[in-house]
Short mmCIF file of C-alpha atoms in Angstrom, two decimals:
data_model
loop_
_atom_site.label_atom_id
_atom_site.label_comp_id
_atom_site.label_asym_id
_atom_site.label_seq_id
_atom_site.Cartn_x
_atom_site.Cartn_y
_atom_site.Cartn_z
CA MET A 1 32.04 7.63 -18.96
CA SER A 2 28.64 7.33 -20.25
CA LYS A 3 25.77 8.37 -18.23
CA LYS A 4 24.01 6.10 -16.16
CA GLY A 5 20.16 5.55 -16.22
CA MET A 6 17.81 4.50 -13.79
CA MET A 7 14.74 2.43 -13.08
CA VAL A 8 11.80 4.49 -11.68
CA ILE A 9 8.35 2.79 -10.37
CA LEU A 10 5.66 5.10 -10.47
CA SER A 11 2.54 3.89 -8.51
CA ALA A 12 -0.48 4.98 -7.27
CA PRO A 13 -4.53 4.15 -6.89
CA SER A 14 -6.60 3.52 -9.92
CA GLY A 15 -8.02 7.36 -10.61
CA CYS A 16 -4.85 9.25 -9.37
CA GLY A 17 -3.44 10.14 -12.69
CA LYS A 18 -0.35 8.02 -13.29
CA ASP A 19 -0.76 7.92 -17.23
CA THR A 20 -1.52 11.97 -17.26
CA VAL A 21 1.62 12.80 -15.01
CA PHE A 22 3.87 10.25 -17.06
CA HIS A 23 2.90 11.72 -20.36
CA GLU A 24 3.60 15.36 -18.99
CA ILE A 25 7.03 13.98 -17.93
CA LEU A 26 7.44 12.71 -21.35
CA ASN A 27 6.64 15.94 -22.88
CA ILE A 28 9.41 17.81 -20.96
CA ARG A 29 12.24 15.28 -21.14
CA ASN A 30 14.08 13.39 -23.69
CA ASP A 31 15.71 10.43 -21.47
CA VAL A 32 12.32 9.28 -20.29
CA LYS A 33 10.78 5.75 -22.09
CA GLU A 34 7.98 3.74 -20.69
CA SER A 35 8.82 -0.05 -19.99
CA ILE A 36 6.62 -2.28 -22.23
CA SER A 37 4.78 -4.85 -20.68
CA ALA A 38 4.09 -8.54 -21.81
CA THR A 39 0.77 -9.88 -21.56
CA THR A 40 -0.79 -13.24 -22.59
CA ARG A 41 -4.42 -11.51 -23.37
CA GLN A 42 -5.47 -10.69 -27.12
CA PRO A 43 -4.28 -7.48 -28.88
CA ARG A 44 -7.24 -4.89 -29.09
CA ILE A 45 -8.05 -3.19 -32.10
CA GLY A 46 -4.94 -0.60 -32.95
CA GLU A 47 -2.71 -2.44 -30.42
CA ALA A 48 0.76 -3.55 -31.84
CA ASP A 49 3.04 -6.26 -30.50
CA GLY A 50 6.08 -4.48 -29.04
CA VAL A 51 4.49 -1.08 -29.12
CA ASN A 52 1.72 -1.29 -26.66
CA TYR A 53 2.44 -4.70 -25.18
CA PHE A 54 4.45 -7.43 -25.77
CA PHE A 55 1.81 -10.12 -26.91
CA LEU A 56 2.82 -13.53 -25.64
CA SER A 57 1.43 -17.41 -25.32
CA LYS A 58 0.67 -18.91 -22.22
CA ASP A 59 3.31 -21.36 -22.52
CA LYS A 60 5.96 -18.73 -23.81
CA PHE A 61 4.92 -16.36 -20.57
CA GLU A 62 5.21 -19.26 -18.13
CA GLU A 63 8.62 -20.53 -19.58
CA MET A 64 9.96 -16.72 -18.93
CA ILE A 65 8.58 -16.69 -15.20
CA GLU A 66 10.49 -20.37 -14.78
CA ASN A 67 13.63 -18.56 -16.28
CA ASN A 68 13.04 -15.70 -13.64
CA GLU A 69 12.75 -13.27 -16.67
CA PHE A 70 10.38 -10.64 -15.40
CA LEU A 71 11.05 -7.94 -12.67
CA GLU A 72 7.21 -8.58 -11.67
CA TYR A 73 4.23 -10.42 -13.10
CA ALA A 74 0.67 -11.21 -12.17
CA SER A 75 -2.08 -12.91 -13.18
CA TYR A 76 -5.46 -10.76 -13.87
CA ASN A 77 -8.78 -12.01 -15.34
CA ASN A 78 -7.44 -15.08 -16.55
CA CYS A 79 -4.38 -13.17 -18.13
CA TYR A 80 -1.03 -12.91 -17.10
CA TYR A 81 0.75 -9.55 -16.95
CA GLY A 82 4.48 -8.83 -16.42
CA THR A 83 7.39 -6.61 -16.87
CA PRO A 84 10.42 -8.28 -18.89
CA LYS A 85 13.46 -7.68 -17.09
CA LYS A 86 15.93 -7.80 -20.27
CA ALA A 87 14.01 -4.72 -22.07
CA ALA A 88 13.76 -2.73 -19.00
CA MET A 89 17.66 -3.06 -18.09
CA ASP A 90 18.65 -2.24 -21.46
CA MET A 91 17.01 1.11 -21.18
CA VAL A 92 19.02 1.72 -17.94
CA GLU A 93 22.32 0.39 -19.61
CA GLN A 94 21.76 3.12 -22.38
CA GLY A 95 21.22 5.98 -19.91
CA LYS A 96 17.63 6.17 -20.01
CA ILE A 97 15.01 6.54 -17.27
CA CYS A 98 12.89 3.37 -17.52
CA PHE A 99 9.34 4.30 -16.39
CA LEU A 100 7.49 1.27 -14.79
CA ILE A 101 4.10 2.37 -14.54
CA ILE A 102 2.49 -0.29 -12.24
CA GLU A 103 0.29 -1.19 -9.48
CA CYS A 104 1.13 -1.57 -5.68
CA GLN A 105 1.85 -5.05 -5.58
CA GLY A 106 3.86 -5.20 -8.82
CA ALA A 107 5.88 -2.20 -7.71
CA LYS A 108 6.80 -3.93 -4.24
CA LYS A 109 8.08 -6.80 -6.19
CA VAL A 110 10.23 -4.50 -8.29
CA MET A 111 11.63 -2.70 -5.04
CA LYS A 112 12.44 -6.18 -3.97
CA ASN A 113 13.96 -7.22 -6.90
CA CYS A 114 15.61 -4.12 -7.82
CA PRO A 115 16.69 -1.92 -4.80
CA ASP A 116 18.33 0.87 -6.66
CA ALA A 117 15.27 1.33 -8.50
CA VAL A 118 13.15 4.68 -7.28
CA SER A 119 9.92 4.24 -6.31
CA ILE A 120 7.56 7.05 -6.55
CA PHE A 121 3.72 6.93 -4.88
CA LEU A 122 1.46 9.30 -6.59
CA MET A 123 -1.01 10.00 -3.68
CA PRO A 124 -4.35 11.59 -4.16
CA PRO A 125 -5.28 14.82 -2.52
CA SER A 126 -8.24 13.09 -0.62
CA ILE A 127 -10.34 9.97 -0.82
CA GLU A 128 -12.97 12.34 -1.75
CA THR A 129 -11.32 13.79 -4.46
CA LEU A 130 -10.05 10.29 -5.88
CA GLU A 131 -14.24 9.20 -5.47
CA LYS A 132 -15.09 12.43 -7.45
CA ARG A 133 -12.23 11.68 -10.03
CA LEU A 134 -13.57 8.07 -10.56
CA LYS A 135 -17.50 9.43 -11.03
CA LYS A 136 -16.42 11.71 -13.32
CA ARG A 137 -14.44 9.22 -15.64
CA ASN A 138 -17.98 7.32 -15.97
CA THR A 139 -16.64 4.05 -16.83
CA ASP A 140 -17.50 2.39 -13.67
CA SER A 141 -20.43 1.22 -11.69
CA GLU A 142 -21.05 2.33 -7.91
CA GLU A 143 -20.14 -0.80 -6.89
CA GLN A 144 -16.81 -0.87 -8.83
CA ILE A 145 -15.90 2.63 -7.60
CA ALA A 146 -16.55 1.53 -3.92
CA ASN A 147 -14.16 -1.30 -4.64
CA ARG A 148 -11.48 0.92 -6.28
CA LEU A 149 -11.87 3.20 -3.23
CA ARG A 150 -11.29 0.01 -0.76
CA ILE A 151 -8.17 -1.13 -2.49
CA ALA A 152 -6.80 2.83 -2.88
CA GLU A 153 -7.37 3.13 0.93
CA ALA A 154 -5.18 0.00 1.52
CA GLU A 155 -2.66 1.19 -1.16
CA ILE A 156 -2.32 4.73 0.71
CA LYS A 157 -1.51 2.89 3.97
CA SER A 158 1.22 0.79 2.56
CA SER A 159 2.77 4.13 0.52
CA SER A 160 5.26 4.59 3.41
CA VAL A 161 7.70 1.82 1.58
CA PHE A 162 7.81 4.03 -1.37
CA ASP A 163 11.10 6.62 -1.42
CA TYR A 164 9.13 9.49 -2.39
CA ILE A 165 5.27 10.29 -2.07
CA VAL A 166 3.94 13.19 -4.22
CA VAL A 167 0.45 14.26 -3.99
CA ASN A 168 -1.44 15.01 -7.42
CA ASN A 169 -3.49 17.82 -6.48
CA GLU A 170 -2.21 20.06 -8.96
CA LEU A 171 -0.91 18.66 -11.95
CA GLU A 172 1.89 20.82 -12.95
CA LYS A 173 2.83 20.99 -9.18
CA ALA A 174 2.94 17.10 -9.27
CA VAL A 175 5.02 16.70 -12.22
CA ASP A 176 7.43 19.56 -11.30
CA GLU A 177 8.09 17.52 -8.02
CA ILE A 178 8.77 14.53 -9.89
CA ASN A 179 11.10 16.15 -12.67
CA GLU A 180 13.06 17.40 -9.45
CA ILE A 181 13.29 13.91 -7.94
CA LEU A 182 14.53 12.70 -11.25
CA ASN A 183 17.24 15.28 -11.53
CA ASN A 184 18.20 14.83 -8.08
CA GLU A 185 18.10 11.06 -8.11
CA LEU A 186 20.12 11.03 -11.71
CA GLU A 187 22.74 13.55 -10.23
CA LYS A 188 23.52 10.94 -7.21
CA ARG A 189 24.15 8.24 -9.53
CA ASN A 190 26.49 10.33 -12.02
CA ALA A 191 28.29 12.11 -9.35
#
């Protein structure tokens, strides 16, 4: 009998360290892959189709929406972004842990479409800590930071819909906690 994989949703407010935590998980596990999103935006310098994103025309993306080929999708800044269903399901079929690192609205759509997906919300230790992290990035204006914090507060309020909540106060501790969740969930699926 081949080992079953699973889909894992990792969501968090902007600045909580989703990507950092995911890359640490990648360093300690060989059964983890990140789902590749599709987008209608133009590739940036150094980005490759099928590696960073699946770059699609607007017509092709809308055709895929019509054919129900996305686990979730959204329009942002006049471009579509979405998670193609087939690529993610293929990873799970191959016994891999397919990570979807997505924002909260997309996460809720995936939870609805894939009720067996494991959902993890990465929580900041506090709003004050999150604000310091966002300021330290030095990429946003005060107004943008204030907006990100308003969104974060709303996302935190709705975090109870996730299967697990992990506080990212110390990176190593958060990574260990998520790794343990993955091990426990795989054990249940492969019992």
